[in-house]
Coordinates of C-alpha atoms in Angstrom, one line a residue:
X1 CA 274.7 19.1 243.3
X2 CA 273.5 17.7 246.7
X3 CA 271.5 20.1 248.7
X4 CA 273.0 21.0 252.1
X5 CA 270.3 20.6 254.7
X6 CA 270.1 21.6 258.4
X7 CA 268.0 19.6 260.8
X8 CA 267.4 18.4 264.3
X9 CA 267.9 14.6 264.7
X10 CA 267.5 11.8 267.2
X11 CA 270.8 10.0 267.7
X12 CA 269.8 7.5 270.4
X13 CA 266.7 6.5 272.3
X14 CA 267.9 8.2 275.5
X15 CA 269.5 11.3 273.9
X16 CA 267.9 14.6 273.3
X17 CA 267.4 15.7 269.7
X18 CA 270.3 17.8 268.5
X19 CA 271.5 19.8 265.4
X20 CA 272.3 17.6 262.4
X21 CA 273.6 18.4 258.9
X22 CA 273.2 16.2 255.9
X23 CA 272.6 16.3 252.1
X24 CA 269.4 16.0 250.2
X25 CA 269.5 14.7 246.7
X26 CA 269.4 17.1 243.8
X27 CA 266.0 17.0 242.0
X28 CA 265.9 14.2 239.5
X29 CA 263.6 14.4 236.4
X30 CA 260.4 13.6 238.5
X31 CA 261.4 15.4 241.7
X32 CA 260.3 18.6 243.5
X33 CA 262.8 20.4 245.7
X34 CA 261.1 22.2 248.6
X35 CA 262.1 24.7 251.2
X36 CA 260.3 23.6 254.3
X37 CA 258.8 26.6 256.1
X38 CA 256.9 24.7 258.9
X39 CA 256.8 21.2 260.2
X40 CA 254.2 19.8 262.7
X41 CA 255.3 17.6 265.6
X42 CA 253.3 14.4 265.8
X43 CA 253.1 12.0 268.7
X44 CA 254.5 9.2 266.4
X45 CA 257.6 11.3 266.0
X46 CA 258.2 10.9 269.8
X47 CA 257.6 7.1 269.5
X48 CA 260.3 6.8 266.8
X49 CA 262.8 9.1 268.5
X50 CA 262.5 7.0 271.7
X51 CA 262.5 3.7 269.7
X52 CA 259.2 2.6 271.3
X53 CA 258.6 0.2 268.5
X54 CA 262.1 -1.2 268.6
X55 CA 263.0 -0.6 265.0
X56 CA 264.4 3.0 264.9
X57 CA 267.6 3.5 262.9
X58 CA 269.7 6.4 264.1
X59 CA 270.4 9.1 263.3
X60 CA 266.9 10.0 262.2
X61 CA 265.2 13.3 261.5
X62 CA 261.5 13.0 262.4
X63 CA 258.7 15.0 260.9
X64 CA 256.0 14.2 258.4
X65 CA 253.8 17.3 258.5
X66 CA 255.6 19.7 256.2
X67 CA 254.5 22.9 254.6
X68 CA 256.7 24.9 252.3
X69 CA 257.5 26.4 249.0
X70 CA 258.8 24.8 245.8
X71 CA 262.3 25.9 244.9
X72 CA 263.1 23.8 241.8
X73 CA 261.5 21.0 239.8
X74 CA 262.8 18.2 237.5
X75 CA 262.4 18.2 233.7
X76 CA 259.4 15.8 233.8
X77 CA 257.5 17.6 236.5
X78 CA 254.1 18.9 235.3
X79 CA 252.2 19.3 238.6
X80 CA 254.3 22.0 240.3
X81 CA 256.5 24.9 239.6
X82 CA 258.9 27.1 241.6
X83 CA 257.0 29.3 244.1
X84 CA 254.0 26.9 244.6
X85 CA 252.8 26.3 248.2
X86 CA 253.1 22.6 248.9
X87 CA 253.0 20.0 251.6
X88 CA 254.5 16.6 252.2
X89 CA 253.0 14.1 254.6
X90 CA 253.7 10.6 255.9
X91 CA 254.8 9.0 252.6
X92 CA 257.3 9.9 249.9
X93 CA 256.9 6.8 247.6
X94 CA 255.1 3.5 247.2
X95 CA 255.3 0.5 244.8
X96 CA 252.7 2.1 242.5
X97 CA 251.7 -1.3 241.1
X98 CA 249.8 -3.2 243.8
X99 CA 246.0 -3.2 244.1
X100 CA 246.1 -0.5 246.8
X101 CA 248.3 1.8 244.9
X102 CA 246.3 1.4 241.7
X103 CA 243.2 2.3 243.7
X104 CA 244.7 5.5 245.1
X105 CA 245.1 3.9 248.6
X106 CA 248.9 4.1 248.7
X107 CA 248.8 4.1 252.5
X108 CA 247.9 0.4 252.3
X109 CA 250.6 -0.4 249.7
X110 CA 251.1 -4.2 249.9
X111 CA 254.9 -4.1 250.0
X112 CA 254.7 -1.0 252.2
X113 CA 254.9 2.6 251.3
X114 CA 258.2 4.5 251.8
X115 CA 257.7 6.5 255.0
X116 CA 258.9 10.0 255.1
X117 CA 261.6 9.3 257.7
X118 CA 263.4 6.3 259.1
X119 CA 262.7 4.1 256.1
X120 CA 265.1 2.5 253.6
X121 CA 265.7 5.1 251.0
X122 CA 266.7 3.7 247.6
X123 CA 267.0 7.2 246.2
X124 CA 269.3 8.4 248.9
X125 CA 272.4 6.4 247.8
X126 CA 273.7 9.3 245.7
X127 CA 274.1 11.5 248.9
X128 CA 275.0 8.6 251.3
X129 CA 271.6 8.4 253.0
X130 CA 270.5 4.9 253.9
X131 CA 267.2 6.0 255.3
X132 CA 264.7 8.7 254.6
X133 CA 264.9 11.8 256.7
X134 CA 261.9 13.9 257.6
X135 CA 260.7 17.4 258.1
X136 CA 262.6 18.7 261.2
X137 CA 264.8 20.2 258.5
X138 CA 264.9 23.2 256.1
X139 CA 264.9 21.2 252.8
X140 CA 263.5 18.1 251.2
X141 CA 263.3 16.6 247.7
X142 CA 260.3 14.5 246.9
X143 CA 258.8 12.8 243.8
X144 CA 256.0 15.0 242.4
X145 CA 253.4 12.2 242.8
X146 CA 253.8 12.4 246.6
X147 CA 253.6 16.2 247.0
X148 CA 250.4 18.0 247.9
X149 CA 249.2 21.5 246.9
X150 CA 248.2 23.7 249.8
X151 CA 245.4 26.1 248.9
X152 CA 246.2 29.8 249.2
X153 CA 243.5 30.4 251.9
X154 CA 245.3 28.0 254.4
X155 CA 248.2 29.6 256.4
X156 CA 251.2 27.4 256.0
X157 CA 251.9 27.0 259.7
X158 CA 248.4 25.9 260.6
X159 CA 248.2 23.8 257.5
X160 CA 251.3 21.7 258.2
X161 CA 249.5 19.4 260.8
X162 CA 246.8 18.6 258.3
X163 CA 249.3 16.4 256.4
X164 CA 249.1 13.9 259.2
X165 CA 246.6 14.9 261.9
X166 CA 244.1 16.2 259.3
X167 CA 244.2 13.2 256.9
X168 CA 244.4 10.6 259.7
X169 CA 241.0 11.8 261.0
X170 CA 239.4 12.8 257.7
X171 CA 240.0 9.4 256.1
X172 CA 237.9 7.3 258.6
X173 CA 235.2 9.9 258.6
X174 CA 234.9 9.6 254.9
X175 CA 235.2 5.8 254.8
X176 CA 232.4 5.4 257.3
X177 CA 230.3 7.9 255.4
X178 CA 229.8 10.5 258.1
X179 CA 227.4 13.3 257.2
X180 CA 224.3 15.1 258.3
X181 CA 222.5 13.1 260.9
X182 CA 225.5 11.1 262.0
X183 CA 226.5 10.9 265.6
X184 CA 230.2 10.8 266.2
X185 CA 232.2 10.6 269.4
X186 CA 235.9 11.6 269.7
X187 CA 238.0 10.1 272.5
X188 CA 240.8 12.5 273.4
X189 CA 241.0 16.1 272.4
X190 CA 244.6 16.4 271.4
X191 CA 246.4 16.8 268.1
X192 CA 244.3 14.2 266.3
X193 CA 241.2 14.7 268.3
X194 CA 240.7 18.4 267.8
X195 CA 241.0 17.8 264.0
X196 CA 238.4 15.0 264.2
X197 CA 236.0 17.3 266.0
X198 CA 236.4 20.1 263.4
X199 CA 236.1 17.8 260.4
X200 CA 233.2 15.8 261.7
X201 CA 231.3 19.0 262.6
X202 CA 232.0 20.4 259.1
X203 CA 230.6 17.3 257.6
X204 CA 227.3 17.8 259.5
X205 CA 227.7 15.3 262.2
X206 CA 226.6 15.8 265.8
X207 CA 229.8 15.5 267.7
X208 CA 230.5 14.5 271.3
X209 CA 234.0 14.7 272.9
X210 CA 234.9 12.1 275.6
X211 CA 237.6 13.1 277.9
X212 CA 239.0 12.4 281.4
X213 CA 238.2 16.0 282.7
X214 CA 236.2 19.0 281.6
X215 CA 239.2 21.3 281.2
X216 CA 238.9 21.3 277.4
X217 CA 235.2 21.6 277.3
X218 CA 235.1 25.2 276.1
X219 CA 237.7 24.4 273.4
X220 CA 235.6 21.4 272.2
X221 CA 232.5 23.5 271.9
X222 CA 234.4 26.2 270.0
X223 CA 235.6 23.5 267.5
X224 CA 232.1 22.3 266.9
X225 CA 231.3 19.7 269.5
X226 CA 227.7 19.7 270.8
X227 CA 228.3 17.5 273.8
X228 CA 231.1 16.8 276.2
X229 CA 231.3 13.6 278.3
X230 CA 233.6 12.7 281.2
X231 CA 234.3 9.0 280.7
X232 CA 234.7 8.4 284.4
X233 CA 231.1 9.5 285.0
X234 CA 229.3 6.2 285.0
X235 CA 225.8 7.8 285.0
X236 CA 226.6 9.9 282.0
X237 CA 228.3 6.9 280.2
X238 CA 225.2 4.8 280.8
X239 CA 223.0 7.5 279.4
X240 CA 225.1 7.6 276.3
X241 CA 224.9 3.9 275.6
X242 CA 224.1 2.8 272.1
X243 CA 224.2 6.4 270.8
X244 CA 227.1 6.7 268.4
X245 CA 227.5 5.6 264.8
X246 CA 231.2 6.1 264.9
X247 CA 233.8 6.6 267.7
X248 CA 237.1 8.1 266.7
X249 CA 239.6 6.9 269.3
X250 CA 242.8 9.1 269.2
X251 CA 244.4 8.0 272.5
X252 CA 248.0 6.8 271.9
X253 CA 248.5 5.4 275.4
X254 CA 247.2 2.2 277.0
X255 CA 243.7 2.8 278.1
X256 CA 240.4 1.0 278.8
X257 CA 238.1 0.7 275.8
X258 CA 235.6 -2.1 276.6
X259 CA 233.1 0.2 278.3
X260 CA 233.4 2.7 275.4
X261 CA 232.2 -0.1 273.0
X262 CA 228.9 0.0 274.8
X263 CA 228.4 3.6 273.5
X264 CA 228.1 2.3 269.9
X265 CA 224.8 1.9 268.2
X266 CA 223.9 -1.2 266.3
X267 CA 226.4 -1.5 263.4
X268 CA 228.5 1.2 265.0
X269 CA 232.3 1.2 264.8
X270 CA 235.1 2.3 267.0
X271 CA 238.1 3.3 264.9
X272 CA 241.5 3.2 266.5
X273 CA 243.9 5.9 265.4
X274 CA 246.3 6.2 268.4
X275 CA 249.6 4.3 268.1
X276 CA 249.4 2.1 271.3
X277 CA 252.2 -0.3 272.1
X278 CA 250.2 -2.7 274.3
X279 CA 247.1 -4.7 273.8
X280 CA 243.7 -3.3 274.7
X281 CA 241.1 -5.9 275.9
X282 CA 237.8 -6.0 274.1
X283 CA 235.1 -8.5 275.0
X284 CA 233.2 -10.4 272.2
X285 CA 229.8 -10.1 273.9
X286 CA 229.8 -6.3 273.6
X287 CA 230.5 -6.6 269.9
X288 CA 228.3 -9.4 268.8
X289 CA 225.2 -8.2 270.8
X290 CA 224.8 -5.1 268.5
X291 CA 227.0 -6.2 265.5
X292 CA 229.6 -3.6 266.5
X293 CA 233.1 -3.4 265.3
X294 CA 236.5 -2.2 266.4
X295 CA 238.6 -1.2 263.4
X296 CA 241.8 0.6 262.5
X297 CA 242.6 3.3 260.0
X298 CA 245.9 4.7 258.8
X299 CA 246.4 8.0 257.0
X300 CA 245.0 8.5 253.5
X301 CA 246.2 8.2 249.9
X302 CA 247.6 11.2 248.0
X303 CA 244.3 11.8 246.2
X304 CA 242.3 11.7 249.5
X305 CA 244.8 13.9 251.2
X306 CA 244.5 16.6 248.5
X307 CA 240.7 16.2 248.9
X308 CA 241.1 16.8 252.6
X309 CA 243.2 20.0 252.1
X310 CA 240.6 21.4 249.6
X311 CA 237.8 20.5 252.1
X312 CA 239.6 22.4 254.9
X313 CA 240.2 25.4 252.6
X314 CA 236.5 25.4 251.7
X315 CA 235.3 25.2 255.3
X316 CA 238.0 27.4 256.9
X317 CA 239.5 24.6 258.9
X318 CA 243.1 24.5 260.1
X319 CA 244.9 23.1 263.2
X320 CA 245.2 25.0 266.5
X321 CA 248.9 25.4 266.9
X322 CA 251.8 26.5 269.1
X323 CA 254.7 27.6 267.0
X324 CA 258.2 26.8 268.3
X325 CA 261.8 27.3 267.2
X326 CA 263.8 24.2 266.2
X327 CA 265.9 24.1 269.4
X328 CA 262.7 23.9 271.4
X329 CA 261.9 20.4 270.2
X330 CA 263.0 18.6 273.3
X331 CA 260.9 20.8 275.5
X332 CA 258.0 20.2 273.1
X333 CA 258.5 16.4 273.4
X334 CA 258.5 16.7 277.2
X335 CA 255.3 18.7 277.1
X336 CA 253.7 16.3 274.7
X337 CA 254.3 13.5 277.1
X338 CA 252.4 15.5 279.7
X339 CA 249.6 16.3 277.2
X340 CA 250.6 20.0 277.6
X341 CA 249.9 21.3 274.1
X342 CA 246.8 22.9 272.5
X343 CA 246.8 21.3 270.1
X344 CA 249.8 20.8 267.8
X345 CA 253.4 22.0 268.0
X346 CA 254.7 23.4 264.7
X347 CA 258.4 24.1 264.1
X348 CA 259.2 27.4 262.4
X349 CA 262.2 26.6 260.2
X350 CA 262.9 30.3 259.6
X351 CA 264.2 30.4 263.2
X352 CA 267.0 27.9 262.5
X353 CA 269.6 30.7 262.0
X354 CA 268.7 32.1 265.4
X355 CA 268.9 28.8 267.2
X356 CA 271.2 26.2 265.6

């Protein structure tokens, strides 16, 4: 039987999110049914809800940072059983046959992976769902190959944002081989940035945070940063020139980056993680003079995401969170737009009965 599900959904770009009921599919042979306990609130959720990219299909239930407990499994499921602590991130399927999928890099699936919400859902036909629906809900059904195991030492609420913010920052740190002796700068100490600081520091890097003010300096140092740089301080910026092997840029709004390129050492890379909707000028001279690069990185594949969760458990890393009730989501969105969150909102689904 279809699984009755309660949620908060966006119904139009200019409308607040509101209570929404729909059906999840009953677990098939390869599926895992999950009771969602907590779901992180990502800035990309806000972009989709407001149709900033121009391709949102309504109604849509955002949320791709889910932590919960398995309630049932299909006959072919061997990886999970009822009662397991699990997570679901930004993808719920992929083609599984392209070169990226075969190499465990499903996030770069050539036809495109199936996003957790707002994406055509071939498996949703049986319950009348044309698109996938995400984690601002109390239930989800996912193929076992796209479900992650959350280690027992990680609290479910603080682990939820690891399924996006954690892997989005872990993946480039691993790809660019950050370790002891590396010098890493993080632009922006928000939902992504605070995870980048924690992870890079745990990997042994010397971490510097670049920000527009010093109001988060104490937090940055608590998370493992050794230095804090105000990017409007020209003298300090000049002193930091050619210092960093890697710059993790987490800012999701239009901003100036050309001067930040000068902070890269020879062969250094600035990795763009923020979802900006306008172009950011970069000048060739600053790149070619030191063989620098500006690159992008998405999330990680399922294998790497599990590796990240295990790394976080080993090093005692989780997100700094503010837990909210489902009906506080619109207030949370407004505060996110003001950068008024330290450092990730997480929805507590157990508070549905009290609020919706």
